mmCIF file of C-alpha atoms in Angstrom:
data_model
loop_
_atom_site.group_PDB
_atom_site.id
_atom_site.type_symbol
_atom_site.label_atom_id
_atom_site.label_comp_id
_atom_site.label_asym_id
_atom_site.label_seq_id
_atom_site.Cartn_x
_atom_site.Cartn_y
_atom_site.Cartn_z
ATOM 1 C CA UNK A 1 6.215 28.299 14.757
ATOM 2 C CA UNK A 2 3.821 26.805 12.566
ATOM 3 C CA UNK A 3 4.998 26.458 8.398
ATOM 4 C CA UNK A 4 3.569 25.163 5.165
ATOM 5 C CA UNK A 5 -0.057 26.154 6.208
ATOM 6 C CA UNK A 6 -2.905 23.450 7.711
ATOM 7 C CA UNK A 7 -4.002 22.213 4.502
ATOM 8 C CA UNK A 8 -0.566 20.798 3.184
ATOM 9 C CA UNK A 9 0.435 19.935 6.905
ATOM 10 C CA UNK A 10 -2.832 18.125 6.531
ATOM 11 C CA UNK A 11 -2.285 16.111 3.676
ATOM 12 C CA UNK A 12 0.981 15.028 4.703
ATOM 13 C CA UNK A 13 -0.752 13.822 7.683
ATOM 14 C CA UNK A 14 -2.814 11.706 5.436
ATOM 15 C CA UNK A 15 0.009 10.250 3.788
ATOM 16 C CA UNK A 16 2.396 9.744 6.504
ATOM 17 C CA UNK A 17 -0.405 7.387 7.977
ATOM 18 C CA UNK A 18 -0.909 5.364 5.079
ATOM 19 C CA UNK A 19 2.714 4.984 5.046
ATOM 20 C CA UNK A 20 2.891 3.769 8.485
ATOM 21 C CA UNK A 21 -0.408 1.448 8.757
ATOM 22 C CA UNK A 22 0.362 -2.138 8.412
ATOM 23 C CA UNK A 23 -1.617 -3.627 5.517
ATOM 24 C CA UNK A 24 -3.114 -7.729 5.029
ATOM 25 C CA UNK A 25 -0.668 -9.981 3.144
ATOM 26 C CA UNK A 26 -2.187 -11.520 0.414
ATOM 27 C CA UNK A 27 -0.205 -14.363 0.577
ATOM 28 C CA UNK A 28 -0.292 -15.667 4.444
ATOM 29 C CA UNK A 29 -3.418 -13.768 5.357
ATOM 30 C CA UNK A 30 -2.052 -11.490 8.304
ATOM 31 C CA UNK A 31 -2.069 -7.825 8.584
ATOM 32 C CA UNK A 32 1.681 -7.523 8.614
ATOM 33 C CA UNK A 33 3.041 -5.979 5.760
ATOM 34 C CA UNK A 34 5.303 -2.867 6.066
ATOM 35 C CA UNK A 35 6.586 -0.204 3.999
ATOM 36 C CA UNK A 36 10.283 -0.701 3.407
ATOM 37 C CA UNK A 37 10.773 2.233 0.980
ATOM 38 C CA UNK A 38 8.785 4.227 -1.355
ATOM 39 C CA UNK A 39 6.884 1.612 -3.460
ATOM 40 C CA UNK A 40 8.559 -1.707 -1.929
ATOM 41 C CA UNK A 41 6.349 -3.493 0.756
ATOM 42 C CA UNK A 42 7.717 -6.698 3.571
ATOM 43 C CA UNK A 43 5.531 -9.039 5.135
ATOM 44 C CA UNK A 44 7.164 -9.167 8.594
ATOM 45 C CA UNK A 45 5.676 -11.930 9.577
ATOM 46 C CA UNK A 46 8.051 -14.935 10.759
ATOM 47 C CA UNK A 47 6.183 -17.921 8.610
ATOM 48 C CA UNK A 48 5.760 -15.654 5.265
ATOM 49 C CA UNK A 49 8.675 -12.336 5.061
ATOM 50 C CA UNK A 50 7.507 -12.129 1.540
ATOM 51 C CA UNK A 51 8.537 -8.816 -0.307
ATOM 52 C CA UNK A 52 6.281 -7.356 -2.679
ATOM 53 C CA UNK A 53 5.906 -4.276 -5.264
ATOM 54 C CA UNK A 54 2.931 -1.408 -4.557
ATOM 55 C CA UNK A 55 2.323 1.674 -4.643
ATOM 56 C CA UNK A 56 4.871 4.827 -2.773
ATOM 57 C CA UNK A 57 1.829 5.473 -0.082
ATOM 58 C CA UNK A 58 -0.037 2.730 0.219
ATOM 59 C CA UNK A 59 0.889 -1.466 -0.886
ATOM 60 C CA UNK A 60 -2.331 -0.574 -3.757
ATOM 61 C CA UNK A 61 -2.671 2.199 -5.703
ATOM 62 C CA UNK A 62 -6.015 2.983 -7.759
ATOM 63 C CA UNK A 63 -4.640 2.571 -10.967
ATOM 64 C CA UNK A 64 -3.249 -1.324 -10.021
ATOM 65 C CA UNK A 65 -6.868 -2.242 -8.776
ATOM 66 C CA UNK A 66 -8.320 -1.453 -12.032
ATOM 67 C CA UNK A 67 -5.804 -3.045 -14.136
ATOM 68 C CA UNK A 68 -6.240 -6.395 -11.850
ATOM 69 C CA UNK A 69 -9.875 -6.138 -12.524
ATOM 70 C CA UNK A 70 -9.007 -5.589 -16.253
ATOM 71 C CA UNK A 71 -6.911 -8.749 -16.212
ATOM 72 C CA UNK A 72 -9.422 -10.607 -14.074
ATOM 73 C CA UNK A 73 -12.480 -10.106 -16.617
ATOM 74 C CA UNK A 74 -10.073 -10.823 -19.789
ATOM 75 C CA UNK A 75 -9.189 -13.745 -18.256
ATOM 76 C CA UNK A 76 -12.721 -14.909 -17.536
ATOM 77 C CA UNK A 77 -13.846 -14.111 -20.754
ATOM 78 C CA UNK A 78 -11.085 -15.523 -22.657
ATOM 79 C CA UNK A 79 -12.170 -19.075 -20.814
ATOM 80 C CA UNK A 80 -15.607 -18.910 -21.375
#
């Protein structure tokens, strides 16, 4: 029968989607990076097969867009 109740079934739903979507590779441009393992992300794609570091859900986490942002404004203000 049904366990766990609808609301937690329901956010592992959520979760277990993100996990499985295929997200766009920054570096060759396709939308064909996988999850590997919790927090490690492949581009499967025959020209690129790049590995890369994200988040255990999803390849970007909240907390990594705002510290690229961070670096991205030091940066620009550390030129100008």
């Amino acid at each position: 029968g049904t366990r766990y109740g609808a609301y937690l079934r329901k956010i592992v739903k959520k979760y277990e989607i993100q996990q499985r979507a295929r997200y766009h590779c920054s570096f060759c441009g396709k939308d064909t990076v996988e999850r590997q393992a919790g927090g490690i992300w492949k581009c499967v794609a025959k020209t690129c097969n790049r590995t890369m570091a994200g988040g255990c859900w999803t390849i970007s986490t909240g907390a990594a867009a705002t510290a690229k942002a961070t670096i991205n404004r030091l940066k620009k203000a550390a030129t100008t």
